PDB file of C-alpha atoms in Angstrom:
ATOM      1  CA  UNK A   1      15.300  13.621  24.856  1.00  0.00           C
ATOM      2  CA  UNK A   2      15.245  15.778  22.021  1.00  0.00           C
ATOM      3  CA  UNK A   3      14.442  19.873  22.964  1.00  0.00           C
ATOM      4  CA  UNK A   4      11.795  20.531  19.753  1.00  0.00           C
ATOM      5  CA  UNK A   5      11.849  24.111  19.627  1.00  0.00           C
ATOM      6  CA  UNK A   6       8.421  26.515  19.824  1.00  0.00           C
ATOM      7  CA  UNK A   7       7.296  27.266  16.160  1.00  0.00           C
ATOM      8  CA  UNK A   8       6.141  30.393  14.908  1.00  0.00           C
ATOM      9  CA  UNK A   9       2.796  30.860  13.465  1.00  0.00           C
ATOM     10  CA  UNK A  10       3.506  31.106   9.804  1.00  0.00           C
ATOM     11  CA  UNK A  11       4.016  28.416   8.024  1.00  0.00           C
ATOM     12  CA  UNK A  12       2.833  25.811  11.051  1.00  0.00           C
ATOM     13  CA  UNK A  13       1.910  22.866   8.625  1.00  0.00           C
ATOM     14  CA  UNK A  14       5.117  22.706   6.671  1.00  0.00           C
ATOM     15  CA  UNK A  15       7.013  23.609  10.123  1.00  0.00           C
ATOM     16  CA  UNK A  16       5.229  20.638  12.229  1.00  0.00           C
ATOM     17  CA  UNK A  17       5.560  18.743   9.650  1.00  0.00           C
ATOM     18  CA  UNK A  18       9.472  19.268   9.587  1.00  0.00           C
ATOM     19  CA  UNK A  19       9.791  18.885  13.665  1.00  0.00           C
ATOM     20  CA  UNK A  20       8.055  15.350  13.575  1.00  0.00           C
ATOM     21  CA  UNK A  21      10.077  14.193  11.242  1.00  0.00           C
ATOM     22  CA  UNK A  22      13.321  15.521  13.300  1.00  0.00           C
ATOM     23  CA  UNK A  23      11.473  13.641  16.684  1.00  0.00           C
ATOM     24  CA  UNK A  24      11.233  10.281  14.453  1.00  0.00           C
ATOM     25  CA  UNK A  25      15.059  10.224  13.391  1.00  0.00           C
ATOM     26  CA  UNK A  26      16.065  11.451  16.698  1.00  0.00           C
ATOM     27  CA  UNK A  27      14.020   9.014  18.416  1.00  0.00           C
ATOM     28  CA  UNK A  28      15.135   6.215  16.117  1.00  0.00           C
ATOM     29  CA  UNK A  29      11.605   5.350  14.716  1.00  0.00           C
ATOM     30  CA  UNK A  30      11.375   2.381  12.926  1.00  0.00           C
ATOM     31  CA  UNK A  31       8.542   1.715  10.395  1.00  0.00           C
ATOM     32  CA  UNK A  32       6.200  -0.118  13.143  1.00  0.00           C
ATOM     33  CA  UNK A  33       6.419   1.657  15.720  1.00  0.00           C
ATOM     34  CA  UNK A  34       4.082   3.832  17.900  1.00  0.00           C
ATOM     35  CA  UNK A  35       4.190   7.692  17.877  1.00  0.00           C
ATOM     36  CA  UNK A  36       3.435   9.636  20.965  1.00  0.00           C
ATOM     37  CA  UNK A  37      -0.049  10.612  21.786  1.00  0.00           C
ATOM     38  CA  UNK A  38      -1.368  14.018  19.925  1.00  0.00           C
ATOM     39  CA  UNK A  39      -1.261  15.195  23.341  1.00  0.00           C
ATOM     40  CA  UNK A  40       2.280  14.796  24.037  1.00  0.00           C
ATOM     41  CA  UNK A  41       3.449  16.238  20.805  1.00  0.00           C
ATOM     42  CA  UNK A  42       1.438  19.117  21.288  1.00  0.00           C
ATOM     43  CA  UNK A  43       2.941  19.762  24.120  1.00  0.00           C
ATOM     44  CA  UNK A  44       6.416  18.943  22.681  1.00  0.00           C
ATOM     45  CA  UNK A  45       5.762  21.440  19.950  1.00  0.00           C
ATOM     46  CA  UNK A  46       4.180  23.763  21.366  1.00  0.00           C
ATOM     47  CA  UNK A  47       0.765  23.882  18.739  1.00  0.00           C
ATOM     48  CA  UNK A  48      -2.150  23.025  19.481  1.00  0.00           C
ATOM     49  CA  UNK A  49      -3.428  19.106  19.120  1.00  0.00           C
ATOM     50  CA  UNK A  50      -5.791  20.533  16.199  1.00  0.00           C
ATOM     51  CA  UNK A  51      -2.631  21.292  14.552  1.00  0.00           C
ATOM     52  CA  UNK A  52      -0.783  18.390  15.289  1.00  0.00           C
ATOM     53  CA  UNK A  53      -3.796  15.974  14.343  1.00  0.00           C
ATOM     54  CA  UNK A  54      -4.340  17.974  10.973  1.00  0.00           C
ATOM     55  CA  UNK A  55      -0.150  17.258  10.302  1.00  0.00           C
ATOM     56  CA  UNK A  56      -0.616  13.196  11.471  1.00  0.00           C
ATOM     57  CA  UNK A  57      -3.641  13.714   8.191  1.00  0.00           C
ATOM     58  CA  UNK A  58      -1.000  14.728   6.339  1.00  0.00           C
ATOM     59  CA  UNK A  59       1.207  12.029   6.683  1.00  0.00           C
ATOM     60  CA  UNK A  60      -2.228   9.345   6.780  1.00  0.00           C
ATOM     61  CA  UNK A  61      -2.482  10.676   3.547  1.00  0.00           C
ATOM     62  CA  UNK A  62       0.638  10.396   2.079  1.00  0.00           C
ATOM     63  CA  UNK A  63       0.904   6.575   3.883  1.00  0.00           C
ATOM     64  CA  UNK A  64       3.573   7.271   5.840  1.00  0.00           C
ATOM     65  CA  UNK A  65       1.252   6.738   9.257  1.00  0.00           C
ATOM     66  CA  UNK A  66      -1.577   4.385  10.209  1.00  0.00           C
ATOM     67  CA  UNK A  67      -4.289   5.471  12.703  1.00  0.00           C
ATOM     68  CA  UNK A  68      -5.477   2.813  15.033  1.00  0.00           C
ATOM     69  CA  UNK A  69      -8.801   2.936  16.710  1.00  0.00           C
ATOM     70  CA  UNK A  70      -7.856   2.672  20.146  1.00  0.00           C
ATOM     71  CA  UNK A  71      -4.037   1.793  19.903  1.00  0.00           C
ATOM     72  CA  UNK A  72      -2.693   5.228  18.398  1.00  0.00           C
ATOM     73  CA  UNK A  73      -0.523   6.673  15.769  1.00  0.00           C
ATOM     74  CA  UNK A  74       2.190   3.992  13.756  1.00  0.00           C
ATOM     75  CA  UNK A  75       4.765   4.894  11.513  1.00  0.00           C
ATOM     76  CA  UNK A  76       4.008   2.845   8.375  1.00  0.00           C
ATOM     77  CA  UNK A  77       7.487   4.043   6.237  1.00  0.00           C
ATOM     78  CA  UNK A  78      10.682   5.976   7.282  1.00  0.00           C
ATOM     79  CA  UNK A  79      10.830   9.986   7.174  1.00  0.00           C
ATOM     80  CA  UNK A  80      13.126  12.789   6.581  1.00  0.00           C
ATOM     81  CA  UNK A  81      12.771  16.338   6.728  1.00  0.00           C
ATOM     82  CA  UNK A  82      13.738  16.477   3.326  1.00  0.00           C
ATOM     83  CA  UNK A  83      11.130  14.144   2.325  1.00  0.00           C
ATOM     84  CA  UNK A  84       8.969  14.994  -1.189  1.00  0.00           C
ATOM     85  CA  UNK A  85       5.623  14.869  -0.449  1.00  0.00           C
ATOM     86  CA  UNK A  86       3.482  13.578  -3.605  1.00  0.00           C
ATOM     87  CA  UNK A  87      -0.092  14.530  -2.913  1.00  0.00           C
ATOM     88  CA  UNK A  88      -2.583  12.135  -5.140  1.00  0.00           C
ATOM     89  CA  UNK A  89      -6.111  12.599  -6.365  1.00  0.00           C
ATOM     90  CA  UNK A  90      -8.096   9.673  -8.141  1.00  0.00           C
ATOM     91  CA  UNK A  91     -11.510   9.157  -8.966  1.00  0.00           C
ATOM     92  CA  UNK A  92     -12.943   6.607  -6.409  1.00  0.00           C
ATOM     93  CA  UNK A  93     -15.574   5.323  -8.396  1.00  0.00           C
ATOM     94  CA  UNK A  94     -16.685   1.288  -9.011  1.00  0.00           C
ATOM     95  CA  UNK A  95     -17.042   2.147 -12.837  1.00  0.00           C
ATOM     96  CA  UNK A  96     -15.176   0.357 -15.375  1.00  0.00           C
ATOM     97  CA  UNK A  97     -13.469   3.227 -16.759  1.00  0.00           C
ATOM     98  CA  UNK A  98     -12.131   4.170 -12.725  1.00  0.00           C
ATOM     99  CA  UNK A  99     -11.113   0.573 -11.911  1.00  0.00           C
ATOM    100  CA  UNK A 100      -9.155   0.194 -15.595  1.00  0.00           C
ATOM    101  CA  UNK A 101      -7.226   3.477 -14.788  1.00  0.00           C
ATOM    102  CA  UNK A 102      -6.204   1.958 -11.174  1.00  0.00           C
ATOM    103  CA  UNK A 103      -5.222  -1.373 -13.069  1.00  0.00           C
ATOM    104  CA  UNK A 104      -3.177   0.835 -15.426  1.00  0.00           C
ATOM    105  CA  UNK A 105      -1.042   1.946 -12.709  1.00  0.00           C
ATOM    106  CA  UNK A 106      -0.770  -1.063 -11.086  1.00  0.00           C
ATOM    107  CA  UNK A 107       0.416  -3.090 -14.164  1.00  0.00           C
ATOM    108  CA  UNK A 108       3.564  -0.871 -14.269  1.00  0.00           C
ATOM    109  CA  UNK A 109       3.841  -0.916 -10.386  1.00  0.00           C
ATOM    110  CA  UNK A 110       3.786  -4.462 -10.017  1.00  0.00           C
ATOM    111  CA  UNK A 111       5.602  -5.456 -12.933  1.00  0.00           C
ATOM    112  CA  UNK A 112       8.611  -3.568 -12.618  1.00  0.00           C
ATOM    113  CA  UNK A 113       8.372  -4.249  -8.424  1.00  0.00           C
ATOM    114  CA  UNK A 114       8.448  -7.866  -9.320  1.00  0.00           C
ATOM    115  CA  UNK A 115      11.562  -7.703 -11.388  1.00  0.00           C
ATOM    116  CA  UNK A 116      13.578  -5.524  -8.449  1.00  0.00           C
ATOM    117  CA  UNK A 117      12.544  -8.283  -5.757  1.00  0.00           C
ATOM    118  CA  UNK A 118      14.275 -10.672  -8.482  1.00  0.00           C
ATOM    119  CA  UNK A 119      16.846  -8.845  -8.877  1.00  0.00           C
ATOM    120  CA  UNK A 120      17.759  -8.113  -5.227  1.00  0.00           C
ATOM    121  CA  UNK A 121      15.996 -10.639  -2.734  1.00  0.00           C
ATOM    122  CA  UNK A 122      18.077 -12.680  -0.585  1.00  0.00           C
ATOM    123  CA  UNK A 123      17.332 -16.255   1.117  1.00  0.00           C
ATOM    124  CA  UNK A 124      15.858 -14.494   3.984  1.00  0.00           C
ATOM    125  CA  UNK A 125      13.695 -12.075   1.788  1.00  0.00           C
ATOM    126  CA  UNK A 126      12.660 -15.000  -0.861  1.00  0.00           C
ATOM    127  CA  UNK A 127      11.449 -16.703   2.395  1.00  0.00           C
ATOM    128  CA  UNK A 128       9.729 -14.012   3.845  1.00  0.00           C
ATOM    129  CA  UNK A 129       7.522 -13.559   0.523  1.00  0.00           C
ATOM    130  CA  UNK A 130       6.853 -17.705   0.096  1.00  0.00           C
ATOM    131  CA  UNK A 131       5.454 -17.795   3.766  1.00  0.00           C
ATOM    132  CA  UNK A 132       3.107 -14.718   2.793  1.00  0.00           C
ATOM    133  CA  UNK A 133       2.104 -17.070  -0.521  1.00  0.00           C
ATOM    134  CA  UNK A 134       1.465 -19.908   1.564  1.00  0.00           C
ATOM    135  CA  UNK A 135      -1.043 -18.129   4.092  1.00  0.00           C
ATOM    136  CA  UNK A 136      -2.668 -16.488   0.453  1.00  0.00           C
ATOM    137  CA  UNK A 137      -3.136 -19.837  -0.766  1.00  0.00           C
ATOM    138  CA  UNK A 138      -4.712 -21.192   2.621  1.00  0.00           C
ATOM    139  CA  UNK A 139      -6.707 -18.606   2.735  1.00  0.00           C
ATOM    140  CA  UNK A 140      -8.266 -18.479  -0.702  1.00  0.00           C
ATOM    141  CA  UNK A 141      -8.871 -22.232  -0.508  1.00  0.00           C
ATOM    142  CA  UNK A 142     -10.184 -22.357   3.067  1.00  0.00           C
ATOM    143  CA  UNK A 143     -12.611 -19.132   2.026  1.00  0.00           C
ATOM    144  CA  UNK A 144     -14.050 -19.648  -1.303  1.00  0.00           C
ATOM    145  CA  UNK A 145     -11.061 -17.275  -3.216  1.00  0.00           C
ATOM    146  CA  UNK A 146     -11.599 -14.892  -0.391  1.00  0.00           C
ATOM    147  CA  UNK A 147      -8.041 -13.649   0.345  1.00  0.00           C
ATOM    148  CA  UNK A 148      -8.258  -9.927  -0.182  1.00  0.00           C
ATOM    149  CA  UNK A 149      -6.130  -9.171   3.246  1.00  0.00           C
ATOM    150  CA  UNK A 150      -3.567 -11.918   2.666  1.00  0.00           C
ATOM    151  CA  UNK A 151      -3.110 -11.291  -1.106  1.00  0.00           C
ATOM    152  CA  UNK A 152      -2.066  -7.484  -0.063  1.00  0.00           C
ATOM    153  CA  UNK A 153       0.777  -8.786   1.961  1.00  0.00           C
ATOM    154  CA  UNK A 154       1.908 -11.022  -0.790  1.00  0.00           C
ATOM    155  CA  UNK A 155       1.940  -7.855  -2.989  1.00  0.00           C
ATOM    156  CA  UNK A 156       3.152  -5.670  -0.369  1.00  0.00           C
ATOM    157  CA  UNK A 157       5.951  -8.207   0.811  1.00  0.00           C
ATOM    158  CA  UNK A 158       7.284  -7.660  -2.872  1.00  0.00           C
ATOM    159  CA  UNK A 159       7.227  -4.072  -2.957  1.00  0.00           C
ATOM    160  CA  UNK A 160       9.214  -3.878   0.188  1.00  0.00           C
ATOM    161  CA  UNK A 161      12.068  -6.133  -0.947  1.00  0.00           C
ATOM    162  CA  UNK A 162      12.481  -4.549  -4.240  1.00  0.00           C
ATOM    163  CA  UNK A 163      14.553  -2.194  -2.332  1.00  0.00           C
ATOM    164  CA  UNK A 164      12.597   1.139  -3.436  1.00  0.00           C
ATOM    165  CA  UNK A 165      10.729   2.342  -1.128  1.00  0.00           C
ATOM    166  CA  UNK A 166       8.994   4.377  -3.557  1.00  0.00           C
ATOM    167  CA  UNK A 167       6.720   1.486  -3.998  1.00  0.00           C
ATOM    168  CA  UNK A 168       5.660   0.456  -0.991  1.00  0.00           C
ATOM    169  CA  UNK A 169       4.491   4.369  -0.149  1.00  0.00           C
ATOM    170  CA  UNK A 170       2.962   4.882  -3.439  1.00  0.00           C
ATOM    171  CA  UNK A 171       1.051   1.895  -3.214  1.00  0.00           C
ATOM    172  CA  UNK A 172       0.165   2.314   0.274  1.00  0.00           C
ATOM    173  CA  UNK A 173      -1.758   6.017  -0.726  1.00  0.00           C
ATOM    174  CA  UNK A 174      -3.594   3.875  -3.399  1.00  0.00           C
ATOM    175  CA  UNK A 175      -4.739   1.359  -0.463  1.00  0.00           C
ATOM    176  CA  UNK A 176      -8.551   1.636  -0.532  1.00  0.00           C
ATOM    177  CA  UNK A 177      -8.536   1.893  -4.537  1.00  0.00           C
ATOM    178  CA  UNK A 178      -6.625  -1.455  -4.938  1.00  0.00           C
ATOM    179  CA  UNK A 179      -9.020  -2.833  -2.609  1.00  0.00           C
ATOM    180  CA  UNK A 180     -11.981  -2.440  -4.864  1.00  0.00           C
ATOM    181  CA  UNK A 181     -10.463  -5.196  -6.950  1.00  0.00           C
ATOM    182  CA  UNK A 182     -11.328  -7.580  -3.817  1.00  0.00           C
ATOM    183  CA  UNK A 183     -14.944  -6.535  -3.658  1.00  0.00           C
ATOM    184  CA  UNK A 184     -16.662  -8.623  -6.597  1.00  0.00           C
ATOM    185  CA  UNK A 185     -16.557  -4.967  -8.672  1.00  0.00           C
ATOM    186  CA  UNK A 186     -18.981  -4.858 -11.903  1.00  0.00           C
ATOM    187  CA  UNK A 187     -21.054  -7.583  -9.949  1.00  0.00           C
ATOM    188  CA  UNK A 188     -18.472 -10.431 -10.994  1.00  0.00           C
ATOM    189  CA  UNK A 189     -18.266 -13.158  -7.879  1.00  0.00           C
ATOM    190  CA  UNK A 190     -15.342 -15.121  -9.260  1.00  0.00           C
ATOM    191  CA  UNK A 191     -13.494 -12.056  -9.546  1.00  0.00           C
ATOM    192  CA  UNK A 192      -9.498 -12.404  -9.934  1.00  0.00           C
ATOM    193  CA  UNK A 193     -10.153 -16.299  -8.957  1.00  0.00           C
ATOM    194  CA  UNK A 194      -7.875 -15.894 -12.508  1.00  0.00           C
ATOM    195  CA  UNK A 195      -5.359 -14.216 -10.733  1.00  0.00           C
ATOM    196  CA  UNK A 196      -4.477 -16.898  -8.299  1.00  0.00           C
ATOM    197  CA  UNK A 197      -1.821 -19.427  -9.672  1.00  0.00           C
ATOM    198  CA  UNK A 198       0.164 -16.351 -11.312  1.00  0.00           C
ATOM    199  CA  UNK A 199       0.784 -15.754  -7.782  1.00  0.00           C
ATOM    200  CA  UNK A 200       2.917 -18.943  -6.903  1.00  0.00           C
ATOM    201  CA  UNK A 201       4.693 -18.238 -10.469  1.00  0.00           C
ATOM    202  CA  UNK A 202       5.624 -14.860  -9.542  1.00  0.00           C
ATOM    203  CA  UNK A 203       7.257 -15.869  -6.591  1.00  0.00           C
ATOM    204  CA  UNK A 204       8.510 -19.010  -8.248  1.00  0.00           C
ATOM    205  CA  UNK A 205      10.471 -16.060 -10.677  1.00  0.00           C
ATOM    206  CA  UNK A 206      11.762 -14.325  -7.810  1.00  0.00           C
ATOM    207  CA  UNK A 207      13.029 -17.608  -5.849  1.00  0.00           C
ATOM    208  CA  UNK A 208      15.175 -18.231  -9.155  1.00  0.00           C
ATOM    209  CA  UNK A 209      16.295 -14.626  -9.555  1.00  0.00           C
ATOM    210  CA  UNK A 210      14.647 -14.112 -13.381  1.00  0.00           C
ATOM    211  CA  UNK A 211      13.833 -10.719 -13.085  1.00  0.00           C
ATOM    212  CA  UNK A 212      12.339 -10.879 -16.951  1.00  0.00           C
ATOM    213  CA  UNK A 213      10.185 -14.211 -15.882  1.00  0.00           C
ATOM    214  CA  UNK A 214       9.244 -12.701 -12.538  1.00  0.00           C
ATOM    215  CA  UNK A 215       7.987  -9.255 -14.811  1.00  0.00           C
ATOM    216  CA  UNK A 216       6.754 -11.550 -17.274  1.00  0.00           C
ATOM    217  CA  UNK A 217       4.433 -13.491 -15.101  1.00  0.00           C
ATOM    218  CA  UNK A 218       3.069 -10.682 -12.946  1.00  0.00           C
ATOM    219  CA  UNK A 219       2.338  -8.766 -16.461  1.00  0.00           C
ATOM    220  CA  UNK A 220       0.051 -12.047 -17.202  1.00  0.00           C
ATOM    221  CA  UNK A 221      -1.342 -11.927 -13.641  1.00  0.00           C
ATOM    222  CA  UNK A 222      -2.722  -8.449 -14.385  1.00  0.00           C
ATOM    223  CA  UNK A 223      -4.179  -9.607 -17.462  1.00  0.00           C
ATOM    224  CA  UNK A 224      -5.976 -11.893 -16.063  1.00  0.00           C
ATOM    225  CA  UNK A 225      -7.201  -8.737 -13.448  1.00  0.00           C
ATOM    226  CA  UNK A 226      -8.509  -7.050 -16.895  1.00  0.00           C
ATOM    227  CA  UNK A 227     -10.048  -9.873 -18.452  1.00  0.00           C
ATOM    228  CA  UNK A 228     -12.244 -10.125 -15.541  1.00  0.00           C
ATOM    229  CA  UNK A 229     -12.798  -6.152 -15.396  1.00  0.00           C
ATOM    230  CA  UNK A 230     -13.981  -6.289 -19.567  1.00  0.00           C
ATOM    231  CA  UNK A 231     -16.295  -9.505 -18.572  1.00  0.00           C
ATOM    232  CA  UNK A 232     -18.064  -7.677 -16.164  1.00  0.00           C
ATOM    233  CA  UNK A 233     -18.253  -4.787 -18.179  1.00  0.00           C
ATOM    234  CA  UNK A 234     -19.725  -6.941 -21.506  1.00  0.00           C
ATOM    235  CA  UNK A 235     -22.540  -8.454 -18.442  1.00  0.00           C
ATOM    236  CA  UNK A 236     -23.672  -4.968 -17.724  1.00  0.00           C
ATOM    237  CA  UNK A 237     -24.169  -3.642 -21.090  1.00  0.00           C
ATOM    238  CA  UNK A 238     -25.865  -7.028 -21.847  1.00  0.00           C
ATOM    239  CA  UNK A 239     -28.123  -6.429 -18.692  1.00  0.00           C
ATOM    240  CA  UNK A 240     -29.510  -3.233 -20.061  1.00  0.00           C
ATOM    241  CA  UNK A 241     -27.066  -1.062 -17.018  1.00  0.00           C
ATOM    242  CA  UNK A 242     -25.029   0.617 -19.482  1.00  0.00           C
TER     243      UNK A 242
END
């Protein structure tokens, strides 16, 4: 068991911060697994649980944990003491200007991420990501092109064999503001129906290894994302809402 040693009272955040990330390597964490209650590692520490849960915010924010109601504390990405830690601020409005700067972002993020998993997937990986396009696909056909949940771990299944795991944690922070591209934003039902056979091309790309085709085709998929943000955009300024 690793001895964490008492911490002084300067510099706490940074310092608890430092100590979990020693407990995680030590223990031999593994993105998945379950950290120890706030309890324990108060204990461990020697801090109070009010500092240890405002650290665990820390790394919510930053996407390196998920908080489970009722189950506890999961490490979401691997840590290091000498970790970077990137805070981020958008604006978390529905407005077209908001959602077009999130889609700006994501055109790069996806496009280049696409090309890596090309690039660097293996059988095993390629397989992994076709199984996660197959439950999409069920699910947007079964549910009316309601596949919000299963289309983020298409994406995310991409990110995470590209090899950078850059990606996945970036993306991860911008969770909720992706997810405002599922929920029919600027009053458009069919939105990103568009979106849905770039999918299967995508991963048709990254099956062959064309990184260029597999960039190329995820750079159309996002058009297709924009289209659908300017049409709802041209409906409200039509409706008098603008």
């Amino acid at each position: 068991m690793l001895d964490l040693p008492p911490l002084q009272a300067t510099a706490r955040d940074d310092a608890v911060l430092n100590v979990l990330a020693d407990f995680v390597i030590h223990e031999e964490l593994k993105p998945g697994d379950r950290l120890p209650t706030e309890r324990v590692l108060s204990e461990r520490l020697k801090v109070s649980r009010t500092t240890v849960r405002e650290a665990l915010t820390r790394w919510e924010g930053l996407g390196l944990v998920e908080r489970r109601q009722g189950s506890g504390t999961y490490l979401k990405a691997a840590v290091s003491r000498d970790m970077l830690h990137l805070p981020l601020t958008f604006a978390s409005g529905n407005d077209f200007e908001s959602l077009m700067h999130t889609l700006e972002i994501r055109r790069g993020l996806e496009a280049e991420a696409a090309a890596l998993c090309a690039l660097r997937a293996g059988p095993a990986e390629v397989e992994i990501i076709r199984q996660k396009l197959e439950v999409m696909e069920e699910a947007f056909h079964s549910r009316a092109g309601m596949s919000s949940d299963e289309d983020w771990d298409f994406h995310q299944a991409i990110y995470r064999v590209s090899g950078n795991p850059l990606f996945e944690q970036i993306i991860s922070a911008m969770h909720e503001l992706f997810h405002r591209f599922w929920e029919h934003p600027l009053g458009v039902r069919d939105f990103g129906h568009a979106s849905f056979p770039y999918h299967r091309t995508v991963y048709e790309r990254i099956a062959a290894g064309d990184a260029e085709g597999a960039r190329g085709e995820a750079l159309k998929l996002i058009a297709t994302v924009e289209a659908d943000l300017r049409r709802g955009d041209a409906n409200l300024k039509r409706a008098g809402y603008k």
